[in-house]
């Protein structure tokens, strides 16, 4: 695997979820003494991405104070596809050659995995995987920006990753905090 080349790569942190299955705003929920959203943000801050972009809502913990360019989800209750479109448009405007899409409710993805994705990136696309399923975080080259911006509904970019190469996440790192019991599980795995 090649040495990771972060030049021209933006990281897009999706931090505007409504938390419906959680019972309300979840990104501010305490996990190990800090808000859930800060775990993914801190891990990504430790890597030399060219641009740090986060799509947020009013109730998202303050990522701007942690070095992120925050982009408000507009309208505030828009689906995930709108978050992707807003973030990818900002990456395009910044001249990024690629965008890594991370979820603020996946607190256990290690920096080594993200660096491995960047190291394996050939300019096209690459996904993470767990139990044979492709999943976040993926990394897309600029030629996919238009397709990412054109997505609709509350689904992510999975349809664009069907035949993409993938790197397996370490066990437990695939945990996506959707419900209170997921937060308790994440606390046990920290």
PDB file of C-alpha atoms in Angstrom:
ATOM      1  CA  UNK A   1       0.000   0.000   0.000  1.00  0.00           C
ATOM      2  CA  UNK A   2       1.250   3.453  -0.921  1.00  0.00           C
ATOM      3  CA  UNK A   3       2.073   6.177   1.556  1.00  0.00           C
ATOM      4  CA  UNK A   4      -1.128   8.204   2.100  1.00  0.00           C
ATOM      5  CA  UNK A   5      -1.200  11.389   0.024  1.00  0.00           C
ATOM      6  CA  UNK A   6      -3.706  13.731   1.642  1.00  0.00           C
ATOM      7  CA  UNK A   7      -2.945  16.633  -0.729  1.00  0.00           C
ATOM      8  CA  UNK A   8      -6.117  17.922  -2.335  1.00  0.00           C
ATOM      9  CA  UNK A   9      -8.377  15.577  -0.360  1.00  0.00           C
ATOM     10  CA  UNK A  10     -11.259  17.052   1.606  1.00  0.00           C
ATOM     11  CA  UNK A  11     -12.913  15.317   4.510  1.00  0.00           C
ATOM     12  CA  UNK A  12     -16.662  15.782   4.760  1.00  0.00           C
ATOM     13  CA  UNK A  13     -18.159  15.080   8.194  1.00  0.00           C
ATOM     14  CA  UNK A  14     -21.907  14.534   8.027  1.00  0.00           C
ATOM     15  CA  UNK A  15     -23.148  15.967  11.331  1.00  0.00           C
ATOM     16  CA  UNK A  16     -26.722  17.024  10.563  1.00  0.00           C
ATOM     17  CA  UNK A  17     -28.761  13.923  11.337  1.00  0.00           C
ATOM     18  CA  UNK A  18     -32.098  14.362  13.068  1.00  0.00           C
ATOM     19  CA  UNK A  19     -31.546  11.535  15.559  1.00  0.00           C
ATOM     20  CA  UNK A  20     -35.094  10.201  15.172  1.00  0.00           C
ATOM     21  CA  UNK A  21     -34.211   6.621  16.188  1.00  0.00           C
ATOM     22  CA  UNK A  22     -32.163   8.004  19.084  1.00  0.00           C
ATOM     23  CA  UNK A  23     -35.128  10.002  20.365  1.00  0.00           C
ATOM     24  CA  UNK A  24     -33.702  13.440  19.591  1.00  0.00           C
ATOM     25  CA  UNK A  25     -30.401  15.157  18.946  1.00  0.00           C
ATOM     26  CA  UNK A  26     -27.706  12.565  19.483  1.00  0.00           C
ATOM     27  CA  UNK A  27     -24.492  14.248  18.385  1.00  0.00           C
ATOM     28  CA  UNK A  28     -24.319  16.192  21.660  1.00  0.00           C
ATOM     29  CA  UNK A  29     -24.909  13.057  23.753  1.00  0.00           C
ATOM     30  CA  UNK A  30     -22.092  12.338  26.193  1.00  0.00           C
ATOM     31  CA  UNK A  31     -19.669   9.622  25.160  1.00  0.00           C
ATOM     32  CA  UNK A  32     -16.634   9.271  27.378  1.00  0.00           C
ATOM     33  CA  UNK A  33     -16.953  12.818  28.729  1.00  0.00           C
ATOM     34  CA  UNK A  34     -17.420  14.665  25.436  1.00  0.00           C
ATOM     35  CA  UNK A  35     -20.115  14.985  22.784  1.00  0.00           C
ATOM     36  CA  UNK A  36     -20.502  12.057  20.402  1.00  0.00           C
ATOM     37  CA  UNK A  37     -19.686  14.223  17.355  1.00  0.00           C
ATOM     38  CA  UNK A  38     -16.329  15.258  18.789  1.00  0.00           C
ATOM     39  CA  UNK A  39     -14.927  11.707  18.638  1.00  0.00           C
ATOM     40  CA  UNK A  40     -14.971  11.423  14.834  1.00  0.00           C
ATOM     41  CA  UNK A  41     -13.997  15.089  14.475  1.00  0.00           C
ATOM     42  CA  UNK A  42     -10.958  14.699  16.761  1.00  0.00           C
ATOM     43  CA  UNK A  43      -9.771  11.554  14.976  1.00  0.00           C
ATOM     44  CA  UNK A  44     -10.057  13.273  11.582  1.00  0.00           C
ATOM     45  CA  UNK A  45      -8.345  16.416  12.905  1.00  0.00           C
ATOM     46  CA  UNK A  46      -5.278  14.269  13.537  1.00  0.00           C
ATOM     47  CA  UNK A  47      -4.881  13.616   9.804  1.00  0.00           C
ATOM     48  CA  UNK A  48      -3.537  16.158   7.278  1.00  0.00           C
ATOM     49  CA  UNK A  49      -6.610  16.631   5.084  1.00  0.00           C
ATOM     50  CA  UNK A  50      -6.471  19.620   2.747  1.00  0.00           C
ATOM     51  CA  UNK A  51      -9.990  20.749   3.742  1.00  0.00           C
ATOM     52  CA  UNK A  52     -12.246  19.936   6.731  1.00  0.00           C
ATOM     53  CA  UNK A  53     -15.932  20.399   5.964  1.00  0.00           C
ATOM     54  CA  UNK A  54     -18.870  19.552   8.229  1.00  0.00           C
ATOM     55  CA  UNK A  55     -22.564  19.753   7.362  1.00  0.00           C
ATOM     56  CA  UNK A  56     -24.367  20.716  10.564  1.00  0.00           C
ATOM     57  CA  UNK A  57     -27.703  21.627  12.116  1.00  0.00           C
ATOM     58  CA  UNK A  58     -28.388  24.212  14.836  1.00  0.00           C
ATOM     59  CA  UNK A  59     -28.113  21.548  17.538  1.00  0.00           C
ATOM     60  CA  UNK A  60     -24.796  20.077  16.317  1.00  0.00           C
ATOM     61  CA  UNK A  61     -21.967  20.607  18.826  1.00  0.00           C
ATOM     62  CA  UNK A  62     -19.599  23.433  17.834  1.00  0.00           C
ATOM     63  CA  UNK A  63     -17.265  21.931  15.236  1.00  0.00           C
ATOM     64  CA  UNK A  64     -16.150  25.336  13.923  1.00  0.00           C
ATOM     65  CA  UNK A  65     -14.296  25.908  17.201  1.00  0.00           C
ATOM     66  CA  UNK A  66     -12.397  22.694  16.451  1.00  0.00           C
ATOM     67  CA  UNK A  67     -11.147  23.810  13.046  1.00  0.00           C
ATOM     68  CA  UNK A  68     -13.976  22.705  10.784  1.00  0.00           C
ATOM     69  CA  UNK A  69     -15.628  24.757   8.068  1.00  0.00           C
ATOM     70  CA  UNK A  70     -19.272  24.303   8.997  1.00  0.00           C
ATOM     71  CA  UNK A  71     -21.970  24.261   6.347  1.00  0.00           C
ATOM     72  CA  UNK A  72     -25.578  24.550   7.560  1.00  0.00           C
ATOM     73  CA  UNK A  73     -28.005  21.944   6.301  1.00  0.00           C
ATOM     74  CA  UNK A  74     -30.581  23.890   4.298  1.00  0.00           C
ATOM     75  CA  UNK A  75     -33.416  23.246   4.769  1.00  0.00           C
ATOM     76  CA  UNK A  76     -32.744  22.023   8.329  1.00  0.00           C
ATOM     77  CA  UNK A  77     -34.780  18.816   8.002  1.00  0.00           C
ATOM     78  CA  UNK A  78     -33.494  17.836   4.559  1.00  0.00           C
ATOM     79  CA  UNK A  79     -32.473  14.212   3.949  1.00  0.00           C
ATOM     80  CA  UNK A  80     -28.929  12.839   3.977  1.00  0.00           C
ATOM     81  CA  UNK A  81     -28.616  13.318   0.221  1.00  0.00           C
ATOM     82  CA  UNK A  82     -28.867  17.083   0.754  1.00  0.00           C
ATOM     83  CA  UNK A  83     -26.033  16.969   3.313  1.00  0.00           C
ATOM     84  CA  UNK A  84     -23.909  15.133   0.750  1.00  0.00           C
ATOM     85  CA  UNK A  85     -24.767  17.631  -1.985  1.00  0.00           C
ATOM     86  CA  UNK A  86     -23.897  20.630   0.209  1.00  0.00           C
ATOM     87  CA  UNK A  87     -20.612  19.129   1.377  1.00  0.00           C
ATOM     88  CA  UNK A  88     -19.495  17.818  -2.003  1.00  0.00           C
ATOM     89  CA  UNK A  89     -20.296  21.186  -3.625  1.00  0.00           C
ATOM     90  CA  UNK A  90     -18.029  22.835  -1.036  1.00  0.00           C
ATOM     91  CA  UNK A  91     -15.270  20.286  -1.745  1.00  0.00           C
ATOM     92  CA  UNK A  92     -15.644  20.975  -5.474  1.00  0.00           C
ATOM     93  CA  UNK A  93     -15.476  24.754  -4.866  1.00  0.00           C
ATOM     94  CA  UNK A  94     -12.284  24.234  -2.822  1.00  0.00           C
ATOM     95  CA  UNK A  95     -10.703  22.410  -5.766  1.00  0.00           C
ATOM     96  CA  UNK A  96     -10.509  19.042  -3.997  1.00  0.00           C
ATOM     97  CA  UNK A  97      -9.358  16.020  -5.994  1.00  0.00           C
ATOM     98  CA  UNK A  98     -11.261  13.716  -3.677  1.00  0.00           C
ATOM     99  CA  UNK A  99     -13.618  13.691  -0.712  1.00  0.00           C
ATOM    100  CA  UNK A 100     -13.671  11.274   2.206  1.00  0.00           C
ATOM    101  CA  UNK A 101     -17.179  11.044   3.675  1.00  0.00           C
ATOM    102  CA  UNK A 102     -17.289  10.395   7.413  1.00  0.00           C
ATOM    103  CA  UNK A 103     -20.251  10.139   9.765  1.00  0.00           C
ATOM    104  CA  UNK A 104     -20.262  12.031  13.059  1.00  0.00           C
ATOM    105  CA  UNK A 105     -22.190   9.171  14.665  1.00  0.00           C
ATOM    106  CA  UNK A 106     -19.423   6.602  13.930  1.00  0.00           C
ATOM    107  CA  UNK A 107     -17.080   7.376  16.857  1.00  0.00           C
ATOM    108  CA  UNK A 108     -14.865   4.283  16.692  1.00  0.00           C
ATOM    109  CA  UNK A 109     -13.318   4.472  13.208  1.00  0.00           C
ATOM    110  CA  UNK A 110      -9.550   4.598  13.788  1.00  0.00           C
ATOM    111  CA  UNK A 111      -7.222   7.084  12.116  1.00  0.00           C
ATOM    112  CA  UNK A 112      -5.115   4.180  10.809  1.00  0.00           C
ATOM    113  CA  UNK A 113      -8.108   2.943   8.793  1.00  0.00           C
ATOM    114  CA  UNK A 114      -8.716   6.373   7.268  1.00  0.00           C
ATOM    115  CA  UNK A 115      -5.015   6.704   6.415  1.00  0.00           C
ATOM    116  CA  UNK A 116      -5.140   3.250   4.788  1.00  0.00           C
ATOM    117  CA  UNK A 117      -8.118   4.348   2.658  1.00  0.00           C
ATOM    118  CA  UNK A 118      -6.171   7.399   1.482  1.00  0.00           C
ATOM    119  CA  UNK A 119      -3.092   5.241   0.841  1.00  0.00           C
ATOM    120  CA  UNK A 120      -5.105   2.805  -1.299  1.00  0.00           C
ATOM    121  CA  UNK A 121      -7.013   5.551  -3.157  1.00  0.00           C
ATOM    122  CA  UNK A 122      -6.307   5.430  -6.895  1.00  0.00           C
ATOM    123  CA  UNK A 123      -8.291   8.569  -7.767  1.00  0.00           C
ATOM    124  CA  UNK A 124     -11.563   6.702  -8.364  1.00  0.00           C
ATOM    125  CA  UNK A 125     -13.286   5.448  -5.190  1.00  0.00           C
ATOM    126  CA  UNK A 126     -12.812   3.092  -2.278  1.00  0.00           C
ATOM    127  CA  UNK A 127     -15.109   2.065   0.566  1.00  0.00           C
ATOM    128  CA  UNK A 128     -14.817   0.647   4.031  1.00  0.00           C
ATOM    129  CA  UNK A 129     -16.472  -2.677   4.774  1.00  0.00           C
ATOM    130  CA  UNK A 130     -17.735  -4.800   7.648  1.00  0.00           C
ATOM    131  CA  UNK A 131     -19.171  -8.295   7.393  1.00  0.00           C
ATOM    132  CA  UNK A 132     -19.005  -8.133   3.603  1.00  0.00           C
ATOM    133  CA  UNK A 133     -21.011  -4.900   3.339  1.00  0.00           C
ATOM    134  CA  UNK A 134     -19.574  -1.694   1.888  1.00  0.00           C
ATOM    135  CA  UNK A 135     -20.079   1.235   4.227  1.00  0.00           C
ATOM    136  CA  UNK A 136     -18.685   4.572   5.442  1.00  0.00           C
ATOM    137  CA  UNK A 137     -16.227   6.004   5.390  1.00  0.00           C
ATOM    138  CA  UNK A 138     -15.736   5.948   1.598  1.00  0.00           C
ATOM    139  CA  UNK A 139     -13.404   8.094  -0.478  1.00  0.00           C
ATOM    140  CA  UNK A 140     -14.525   9.398  -3.875  1.00  0.00           C
ATOM    141  CA  UNK A 141     -12.481  11.021  -6.604  1.00  0.00           C
ATOM    142  CA  UNK A 142     -13.627  14.291  -8.165  1.00  0.00           C
ATOM    143  CA  UNK A 143     -15.112  12.508 -11.195  1.00  0.00           C
ATOM    144  CA  UNK A 144     -17.867  11.224  -8.870  1.00  0.00           C
ATOM    145  CA  UNK A 145     -18.767  14.638  -7.416  1.00  0.00           C
ATOM    146  CA  UNK A 146     -21.630  15.193  -9.872  1.00  0.00           C
ATOM    147  CA  UNK A 147     -23.203  11.812  -9.047  1.00  0.00           C
ATOM    148  CA  UNK A 148     -22.856  12.495  -5.308  1.00  0.00           C
ATOM    149  CA  UNK A 149     -24.515  15.903  -5.689  1.00  0.00           C
ATOM    150  CA  UNK A 150     -27.381  14.351  -7.683  1.00  0.00           C
ATOM    151  CA  UNK A 151     -28.369  11.756  -5.047  1.00  0.00           C
ATOM    152  CA  UNK A 152     -31.852  12.066  -3.562  1.00  0.00           C
ATOM    153  CA  UNK A 153     -33.701  10.811  -0.504  1.00  0.00           C
ATOM    154  CA  UNK A 154     -32.391   9.721   2.880  1.00  0.00           C
ATOM    155  CA  UNK A 155     -29.881   7.208   1.577  1.00  0.00           C
ATOM    156  CA  UNK A 156     -26.165   7.711   1.412  1.00  0.00           C
ATOM    157  CA  UNK A 157     -23.757   7.030  -1.420  1.00  0.00           C
ATOM    158  CA  UNK A 158     -23.938   3.233  -1.170  1.00  0.00           C
ATOM    159  CA  UNK A 159     -25.321   2.791  -4.694  1.00  0.00           C
ATOM    160  CA  UNK A 160     -22.153   4.418  -6.049  1.00  0.00           C
ATOM    161  CA  UNK A 161     -19.965   1.906  -4.183  1.00  0.00           C
ATOM    162  CA  UNK A 162     -21.473  -1.393  -5.375  1.00  0.00           C
ATOM    163  CA  UNK A 163     -18.372  -2.456  -7.305  1.00  0.00           C
ATOM    164  CA  UNK A 164     -15.798  -0.304  -5.500  1.00  0.00           C
ATOM    165  CA  UNK A 165     -12.780  -1.895  -3.827  1.00  0.00           C
ATOM    166  CA  UNK A 166     -12.970  -1.883  -0.042  1.00  0.00           C
ATOM    167  CA  UNK A 167     -10.868  -2.124   3.090  1.00  0.00           C
ATOM    168  CA  UNK A 168     -12.288  -3.909   6.149  1.00  0.00           C
ATOM    169  CA  UNK A 169     -12.869  -1.898   9.303  1.00  0.00           C
ATOM    170  CA  UNK A 170     -11.459  -3.313  12.536  1.00  0.00           C
ATOM    171  CA  UNK A 171     -14.076  -5.173  14.606  1.00  0.00           C
ATOM    172  CA  UNK A 172     -16.409  -2.741  16.393  1.00  0.00           C
ATOM    173  CA  UNK A 173     -15.356   0.279  14.316  1.00  0.00           C
ATOM    174  CA  UNK A 174     -18.465  -0.080  12.139  1.00  0.00           C
ATOM    175  CA  UNK A 175     -20.694   0.899  15.070  1.00  0.00           C
ATOM    176  CA  UNK A 176     -23.092   3.651  14.006  1.00  0.00           C
ATOM    177  CA  UNK A 177     -24.845   5.258  16.978  1.00  0.00           C
ATOM    178  CA  UNK A 178     -28.514   5.272  16.010  1.00  0.00           C
ATOM    179  CA  UNK A 179     -30.164   4.329  19.313  1.00  0.00           C
ATOM    180  CA  UNK A 180     -29.355   4.881  23.006  1.00  0.00           C
ATOM    181  CA  UNK A 181     -28.220   1.256  23.311  1.00  0.00           C
ATOM    182  CA  UNK A 182     -25.649   1.921  20.527  1.00  0.00           C
ATOM    183  CA  UNK A 183     -24.239   4.792  22.587  1.00  0.00           C
ATOM    184  CA  UNK A 184     -23.913   2.453  25.577  1.00  0.00           C
ATOM    185  CA  UNK A 185     -22.149  -0.097  23.366  1.00  0.00           C
ATOM    186  CA  UNK A 186     -19.785   2.582  22.037  1.00  0.00           C
ATOM    187  CA  UNK A 187     -18.960   3.611  25.618  1.00  0.00           C
ATOM    188  CA  UNK A 188     -18.048   0.002  26.370  1.00  0.00           C
ATOM    189  CA  UNK A 189     -15.770  -0.175  23.325  1.00  0.00           C
ATOM    190  CA  UNK A 190     -13.936   3.137  23.893  1.00  0.00           C
TER     191      UNK A 190
END
